[in-house]
CSV table of C-alpha atoms in Angstrom, one decimal:
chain,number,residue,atom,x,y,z
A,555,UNK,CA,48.4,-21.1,42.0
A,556,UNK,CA,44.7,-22.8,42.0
A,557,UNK,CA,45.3,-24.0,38.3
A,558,UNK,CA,49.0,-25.3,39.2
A,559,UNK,CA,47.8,-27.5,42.2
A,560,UNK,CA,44.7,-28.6,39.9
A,561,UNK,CA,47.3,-30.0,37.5
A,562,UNK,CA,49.9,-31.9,39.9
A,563,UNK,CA,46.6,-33.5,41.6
A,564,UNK,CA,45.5,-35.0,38.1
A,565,UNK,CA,49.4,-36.2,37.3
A,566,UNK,CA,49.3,-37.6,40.6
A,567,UNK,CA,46.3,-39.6,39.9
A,568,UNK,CA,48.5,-41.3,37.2
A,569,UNK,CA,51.2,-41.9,39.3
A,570,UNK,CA,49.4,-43.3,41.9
A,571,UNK,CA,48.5,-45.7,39.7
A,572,UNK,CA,51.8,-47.2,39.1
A,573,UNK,CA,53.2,-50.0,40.8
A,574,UNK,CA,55.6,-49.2,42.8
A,575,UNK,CA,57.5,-49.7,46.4
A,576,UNK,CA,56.9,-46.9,48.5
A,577,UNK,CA,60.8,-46.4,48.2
A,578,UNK,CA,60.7,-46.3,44.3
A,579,UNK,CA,57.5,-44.0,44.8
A,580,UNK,CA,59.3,-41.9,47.4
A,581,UNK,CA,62.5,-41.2,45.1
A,582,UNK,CA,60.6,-41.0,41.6
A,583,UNK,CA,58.1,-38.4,43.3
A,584,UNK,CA,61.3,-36.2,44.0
A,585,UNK,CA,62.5,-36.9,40.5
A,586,UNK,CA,59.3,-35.7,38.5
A,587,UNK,CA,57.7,-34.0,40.6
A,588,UNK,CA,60.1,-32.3,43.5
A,589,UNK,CA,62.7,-31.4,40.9
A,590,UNK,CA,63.5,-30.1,37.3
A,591,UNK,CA,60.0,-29.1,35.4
A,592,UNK,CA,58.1,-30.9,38.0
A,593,UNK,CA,55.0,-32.0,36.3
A,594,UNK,CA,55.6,-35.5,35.7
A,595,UNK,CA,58.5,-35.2,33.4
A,596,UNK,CA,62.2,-35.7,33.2
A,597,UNK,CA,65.4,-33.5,32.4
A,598,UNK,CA,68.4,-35.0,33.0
A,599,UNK,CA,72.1,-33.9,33.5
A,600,UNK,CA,74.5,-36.8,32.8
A,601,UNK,CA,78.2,-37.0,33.3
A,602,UNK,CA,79.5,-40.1,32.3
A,603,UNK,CA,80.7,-39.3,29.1
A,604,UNK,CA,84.5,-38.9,30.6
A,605,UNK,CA,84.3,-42.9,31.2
A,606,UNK,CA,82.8,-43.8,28.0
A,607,UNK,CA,84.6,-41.2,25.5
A,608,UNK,CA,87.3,-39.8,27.3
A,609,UNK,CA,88.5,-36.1,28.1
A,610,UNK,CA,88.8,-35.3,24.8
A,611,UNK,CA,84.5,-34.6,25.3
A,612,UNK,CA,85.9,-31.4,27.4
A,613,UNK,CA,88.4,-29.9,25.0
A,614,UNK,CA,85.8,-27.4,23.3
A,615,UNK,CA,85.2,-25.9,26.7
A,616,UNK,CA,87.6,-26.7,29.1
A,617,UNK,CA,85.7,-25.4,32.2
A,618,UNK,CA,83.9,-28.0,31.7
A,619,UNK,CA,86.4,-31.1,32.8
A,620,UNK,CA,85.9,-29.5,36.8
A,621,UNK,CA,82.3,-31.6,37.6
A,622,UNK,CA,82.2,-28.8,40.0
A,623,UNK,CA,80.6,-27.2,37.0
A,624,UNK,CA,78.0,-29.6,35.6
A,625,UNK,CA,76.7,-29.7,39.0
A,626,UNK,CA,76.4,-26.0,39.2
A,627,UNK,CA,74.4,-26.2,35.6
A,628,UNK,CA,72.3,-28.6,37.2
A,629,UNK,CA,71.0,-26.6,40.4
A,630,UNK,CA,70.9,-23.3,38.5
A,631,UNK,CA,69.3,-24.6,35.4
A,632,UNK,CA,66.9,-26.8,37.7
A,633,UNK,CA,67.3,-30.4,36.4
A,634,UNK,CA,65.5,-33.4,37.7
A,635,UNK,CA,68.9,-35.1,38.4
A,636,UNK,CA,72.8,-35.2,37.4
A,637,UNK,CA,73.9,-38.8,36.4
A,638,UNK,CA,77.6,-39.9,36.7
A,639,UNK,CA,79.9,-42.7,38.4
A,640,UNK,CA,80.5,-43.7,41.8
A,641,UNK,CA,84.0,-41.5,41.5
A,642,UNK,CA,82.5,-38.0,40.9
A,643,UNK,CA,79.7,-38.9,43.3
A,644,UNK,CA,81.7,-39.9,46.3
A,645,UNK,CA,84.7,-36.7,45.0
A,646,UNK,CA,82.2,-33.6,44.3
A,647,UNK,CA,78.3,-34.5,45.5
A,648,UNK,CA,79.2,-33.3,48.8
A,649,UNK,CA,78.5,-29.7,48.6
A,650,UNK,CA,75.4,-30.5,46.2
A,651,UNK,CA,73.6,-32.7,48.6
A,652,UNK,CA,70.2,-31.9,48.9
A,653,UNK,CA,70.2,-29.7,46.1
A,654,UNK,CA,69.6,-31.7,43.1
A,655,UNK,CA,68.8,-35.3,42.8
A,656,UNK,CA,71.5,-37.8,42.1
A,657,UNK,CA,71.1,-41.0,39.6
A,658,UNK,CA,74.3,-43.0,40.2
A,659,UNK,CA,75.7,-44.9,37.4
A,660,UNK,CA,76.6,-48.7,38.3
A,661,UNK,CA,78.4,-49.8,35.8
A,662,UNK,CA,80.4,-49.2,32.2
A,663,UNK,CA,83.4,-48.7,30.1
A,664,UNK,CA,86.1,-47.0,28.5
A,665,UNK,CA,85.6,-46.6,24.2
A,666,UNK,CA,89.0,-48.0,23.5
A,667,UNK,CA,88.0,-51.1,22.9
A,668,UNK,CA,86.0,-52.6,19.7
A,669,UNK,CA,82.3,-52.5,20.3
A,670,UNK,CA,81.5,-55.8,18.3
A,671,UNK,CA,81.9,-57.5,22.0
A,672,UNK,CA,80.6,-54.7,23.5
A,673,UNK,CA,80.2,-55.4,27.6
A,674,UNK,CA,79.8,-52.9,30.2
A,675,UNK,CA,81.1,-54.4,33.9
A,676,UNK,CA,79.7,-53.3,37.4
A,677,UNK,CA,82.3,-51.1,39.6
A,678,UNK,CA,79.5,-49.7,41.8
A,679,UNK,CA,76.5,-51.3,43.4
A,680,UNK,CA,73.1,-50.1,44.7
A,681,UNK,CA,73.9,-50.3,48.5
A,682,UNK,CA,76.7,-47.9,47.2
A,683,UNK,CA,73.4,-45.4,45.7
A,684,UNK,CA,71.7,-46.0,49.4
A,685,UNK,CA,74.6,-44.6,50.7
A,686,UNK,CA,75.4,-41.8,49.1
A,687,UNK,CA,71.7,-40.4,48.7
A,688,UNK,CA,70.9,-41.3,45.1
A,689,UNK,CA,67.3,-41.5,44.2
A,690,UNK,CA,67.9,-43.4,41.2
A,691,UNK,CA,70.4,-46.0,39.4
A,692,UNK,CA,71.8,-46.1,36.3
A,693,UNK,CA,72.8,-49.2,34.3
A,694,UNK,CA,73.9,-49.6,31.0
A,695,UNK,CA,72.6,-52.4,28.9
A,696,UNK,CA,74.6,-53.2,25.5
A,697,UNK,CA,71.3,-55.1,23.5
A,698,UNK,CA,72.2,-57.6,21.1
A,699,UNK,CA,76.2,-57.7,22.1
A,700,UNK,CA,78.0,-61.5,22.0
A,701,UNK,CA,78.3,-60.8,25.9
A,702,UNK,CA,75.1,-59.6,26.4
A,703,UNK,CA,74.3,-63.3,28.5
A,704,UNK,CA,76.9,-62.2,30.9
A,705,UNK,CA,75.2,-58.9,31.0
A,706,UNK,CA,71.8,-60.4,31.7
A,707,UNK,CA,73.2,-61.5,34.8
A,708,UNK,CA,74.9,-58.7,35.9
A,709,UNK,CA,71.8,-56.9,35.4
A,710,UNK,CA,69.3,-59.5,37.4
A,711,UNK,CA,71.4,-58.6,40.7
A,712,UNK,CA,71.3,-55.0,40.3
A,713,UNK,CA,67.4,-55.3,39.5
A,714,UNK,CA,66.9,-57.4,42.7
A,715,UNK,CA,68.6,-55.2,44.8
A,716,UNK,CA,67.0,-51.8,43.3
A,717,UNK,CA,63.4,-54.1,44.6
A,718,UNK,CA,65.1,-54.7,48.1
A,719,UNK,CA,65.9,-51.1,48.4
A,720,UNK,CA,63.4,-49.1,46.9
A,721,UNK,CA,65.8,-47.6,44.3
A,722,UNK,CA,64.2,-46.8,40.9
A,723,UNK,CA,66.4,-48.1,37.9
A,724,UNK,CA,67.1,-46.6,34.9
A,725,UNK,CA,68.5,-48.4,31.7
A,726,UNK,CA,71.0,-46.9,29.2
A,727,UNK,CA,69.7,-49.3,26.5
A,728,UNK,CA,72.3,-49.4,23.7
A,729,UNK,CA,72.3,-51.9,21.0
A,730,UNK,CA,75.9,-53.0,20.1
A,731,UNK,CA,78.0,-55.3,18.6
A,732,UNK,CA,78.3,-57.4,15.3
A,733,UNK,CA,75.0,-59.1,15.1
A,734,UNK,CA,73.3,-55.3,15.6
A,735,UNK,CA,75.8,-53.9,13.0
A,736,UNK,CA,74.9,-56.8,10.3
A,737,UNK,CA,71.0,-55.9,11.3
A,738,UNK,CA,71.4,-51.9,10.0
A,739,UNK,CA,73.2,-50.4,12.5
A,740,UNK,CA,72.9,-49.7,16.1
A,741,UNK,CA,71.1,-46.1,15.1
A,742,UNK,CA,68.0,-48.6,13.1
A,743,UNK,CA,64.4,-48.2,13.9
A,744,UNK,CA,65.1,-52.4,14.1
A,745,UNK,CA,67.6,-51.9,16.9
A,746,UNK,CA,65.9,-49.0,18.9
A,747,UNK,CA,62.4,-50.3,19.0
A,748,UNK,CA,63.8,-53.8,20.3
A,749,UNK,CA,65.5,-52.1,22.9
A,750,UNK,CA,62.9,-50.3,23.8
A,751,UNK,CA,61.5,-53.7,24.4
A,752,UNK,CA,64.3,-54.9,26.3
A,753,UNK,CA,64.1,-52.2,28.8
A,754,UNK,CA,60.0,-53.1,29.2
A,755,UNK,CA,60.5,-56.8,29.6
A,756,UNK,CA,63.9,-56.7,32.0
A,757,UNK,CA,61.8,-54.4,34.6
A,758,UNK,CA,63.6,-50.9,34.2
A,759,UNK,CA,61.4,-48.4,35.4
A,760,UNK,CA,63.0,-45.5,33.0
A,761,UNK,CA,64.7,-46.0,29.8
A,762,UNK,CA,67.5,-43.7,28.1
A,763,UNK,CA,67.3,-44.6,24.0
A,764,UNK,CA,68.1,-42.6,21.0
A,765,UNK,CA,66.2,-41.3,18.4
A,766,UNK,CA,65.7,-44.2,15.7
A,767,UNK,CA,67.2,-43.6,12.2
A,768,UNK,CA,65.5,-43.7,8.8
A,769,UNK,CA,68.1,-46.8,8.0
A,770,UNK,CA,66.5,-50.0,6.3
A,771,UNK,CA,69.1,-51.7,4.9
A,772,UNK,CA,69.5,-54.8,6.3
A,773,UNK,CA,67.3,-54.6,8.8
A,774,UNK,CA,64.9,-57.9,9.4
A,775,UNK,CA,61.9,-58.0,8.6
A,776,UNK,CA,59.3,-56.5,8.6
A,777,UNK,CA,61.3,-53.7,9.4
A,778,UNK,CA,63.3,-53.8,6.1
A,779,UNK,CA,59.8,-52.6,4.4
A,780,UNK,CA,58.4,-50.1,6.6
A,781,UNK,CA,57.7,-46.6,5.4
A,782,UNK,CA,57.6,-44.2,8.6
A,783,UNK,CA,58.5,-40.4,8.9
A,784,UNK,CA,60.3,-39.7,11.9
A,785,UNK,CA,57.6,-39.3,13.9
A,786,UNK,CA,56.1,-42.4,13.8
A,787,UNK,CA,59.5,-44.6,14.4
A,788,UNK,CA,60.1,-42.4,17.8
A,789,UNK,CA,56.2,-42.9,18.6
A,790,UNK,CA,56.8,-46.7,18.2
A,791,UNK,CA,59.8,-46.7,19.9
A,792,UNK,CA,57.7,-45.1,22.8
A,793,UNK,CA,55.1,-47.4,22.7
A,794,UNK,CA,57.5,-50.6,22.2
A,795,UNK,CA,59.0,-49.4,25.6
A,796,UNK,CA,55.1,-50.0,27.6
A,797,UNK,CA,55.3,-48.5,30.9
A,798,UNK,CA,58.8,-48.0,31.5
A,799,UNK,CA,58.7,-44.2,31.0
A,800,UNK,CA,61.4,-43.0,27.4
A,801,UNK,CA,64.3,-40.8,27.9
A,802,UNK,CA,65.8,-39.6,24.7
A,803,UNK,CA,69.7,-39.0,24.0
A,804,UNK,CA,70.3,-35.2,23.5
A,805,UNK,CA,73.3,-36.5,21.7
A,806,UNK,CA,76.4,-34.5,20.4
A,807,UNK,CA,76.8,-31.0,20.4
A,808,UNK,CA,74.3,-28.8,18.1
A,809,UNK,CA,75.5,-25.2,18.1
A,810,UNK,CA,72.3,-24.3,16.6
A,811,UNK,CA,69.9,-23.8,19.8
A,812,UNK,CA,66.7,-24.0,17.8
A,813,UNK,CA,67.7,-27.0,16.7
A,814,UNK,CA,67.8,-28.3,20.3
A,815,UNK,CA,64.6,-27.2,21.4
A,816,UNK,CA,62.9,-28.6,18.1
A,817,UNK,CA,64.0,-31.8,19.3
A,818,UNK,CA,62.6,-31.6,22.8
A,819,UNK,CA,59.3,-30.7,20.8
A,820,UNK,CA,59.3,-33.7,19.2
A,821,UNK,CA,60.3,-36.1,21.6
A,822,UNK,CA,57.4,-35.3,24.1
A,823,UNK,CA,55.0,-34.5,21.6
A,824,UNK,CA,56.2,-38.1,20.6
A,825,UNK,CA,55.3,-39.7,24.2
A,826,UNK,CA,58.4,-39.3,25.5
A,827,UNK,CA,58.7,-38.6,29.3
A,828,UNK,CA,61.8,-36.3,29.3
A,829,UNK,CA,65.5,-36.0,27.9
A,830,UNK,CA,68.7,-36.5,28.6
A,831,UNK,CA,71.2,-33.5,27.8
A,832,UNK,CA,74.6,-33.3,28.3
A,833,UNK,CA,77.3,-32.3,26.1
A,834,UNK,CA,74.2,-30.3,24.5
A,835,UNK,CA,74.1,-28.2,27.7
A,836,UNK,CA,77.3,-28.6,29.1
A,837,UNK,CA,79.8,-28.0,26.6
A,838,UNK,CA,77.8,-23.9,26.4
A,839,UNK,CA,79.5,-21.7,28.6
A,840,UNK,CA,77.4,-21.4,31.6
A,841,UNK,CA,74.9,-18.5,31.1
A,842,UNK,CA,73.7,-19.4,27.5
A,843,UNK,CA,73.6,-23.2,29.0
A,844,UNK,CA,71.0,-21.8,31.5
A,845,UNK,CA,69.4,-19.5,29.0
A,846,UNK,CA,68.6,-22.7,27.1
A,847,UNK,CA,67.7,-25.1,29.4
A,848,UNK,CA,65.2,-21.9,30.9
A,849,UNK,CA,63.8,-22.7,27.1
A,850,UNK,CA,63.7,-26.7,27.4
A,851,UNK,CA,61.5,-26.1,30.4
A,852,UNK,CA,58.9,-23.8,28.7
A,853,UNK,CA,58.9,-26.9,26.2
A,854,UNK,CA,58.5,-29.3,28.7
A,855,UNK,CA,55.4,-27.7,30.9
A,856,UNK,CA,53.1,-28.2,27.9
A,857,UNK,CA,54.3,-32.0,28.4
A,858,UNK,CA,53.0,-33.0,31.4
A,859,UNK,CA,53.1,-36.6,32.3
């Protein structure tokens, strides 16, 4: 117990030091600290994949298209937050208030459309997170897309009303569209590491990217001659991304559960302040989801942030 409080006074010390509103500092403290691994770093639960893929995300494991049960995985597995849409918020948090930590997605969009003008509109706001208890936002931010100007915008609001009320942001930062395609590919060390950068220099205070590729082709220079094992690319992408702390996509299913935890090992050995897992957890039926996320966190308590 004596070596336990020892360690949350010294990641305090770090957190004191950021700068933050006593509203953002309020809700992050219950985020890294209150909830999930609780030493500084980040497992997240998200739930937006029915928006941005569709239900055919849920046809390996049909329990799974009731929200009742990723918010049951998240309590019992003991995640920092869920993540998901004004919709299932307002529909099935009810219950769950209290119980696990909600980051409330503002804005996005279905996957029938062409990404090459990729744009992801508003349909919830950050009075609407006040409201129904969040202690975060999400927002999703398509980097180098033809509408990306419009998304600029959109985005400014949302960042000036996360300052009025205290609300911590976090930024899905995807890169998108033709431009990003001709570069190497949305999956390119080139397109990860800039938005990485994005997310630093637009003032999100957490940032959800994916692991960069070992693509080159195409990319601009000098990234078109670099030479970096996968390490290194995630650790730049880490660094690129400054203070705004580096979530990292869990991604599609693996059915291989070592391979899942190898991952978490390397994204916070590679600075990394937590990761995002859904169809990784949820698409388990629920006791082997729990019986690997009780493994994640064994991962994650080396990792303190």
């Amino acid at each position: 117990m004596k070596d336990q409080l020892q360690h949350l006074s010294k990641a305090s010390e770090k957190f004191s030091q950021l700068s933050l509103s006593h509203g953002k500092r309020t809700r992050l403290w219950r985020l890294m600290y209150g909830h999930g691994p609780r030493n500084g770093s980040l497992l997240v639960l998200p739930l937006d994949q029915g928006l941005e893929h569709g239900p055919t995300d849920f046809f390996p494991h049909p329990p799974a298209v009731d929200p009742a049960y990723q918010f049951r995985l998240a309590v019992e597995g003991n995640f920092s937050a869920i993540a998901l849409g004004v919709g299932l918020a307002e529909k099935y948090m009810g219950e769950w208030c209290g119980r696990i930590p909600l980051i409330l997605k503002l804005n996005g969009k279905t996957n029938i459309p062409s990404d090459a003008e990729a744009t992801s509109p508003l349909f919830a706001s950050v009075e609407d997170a006040v409201r129904l208890g969040a202690d975060a936002v999400g927002y999703t931010m398509y980097v180098g897309s033809p509408r990306q100007h419009d998304e600029f915008r959109q985005f400014e609001k949302v960042r000036q009303d996360c300052e009025r009320f205290g609300m911590p942001l976090v930024l899905w930062s995807y890169p998108r569209g033709a431009a990003i395609d001709a570069k190497g590919g949305k999956g390119s060390l080139y397109a990860q590491d800039y938005a990485a950068r994005v997310a630093l220099e637009l003032g999100a205070d957490i940032v959800k990217l994916h692991e960069p590729d070992d693509s080159t082709a195409h990319s601009p220079a000098p990234y078109n001659t670099l030479q970096e094992d996968a390490s290194a690319r995630t650790e730049r992408v880490v660094r690129s991304a400054g203070r705004t702390m580096v979530l990292f996509s869990g991604g599609e299913k693996n059915d291989d559960d070592a391979a899942v935890l190898r991952k978490v090992e390397f994204y916070m050995a590679s600075g990394a302040h937590g990761v995002m897992f859904g169809r990784n957890m949820w698409l388990r039926p629920l006791d082997k989801a729990i019986a690997l996320v009780q493994q994640v966190h064994q991962i994650m308590a080396k990792y303190p942030r």
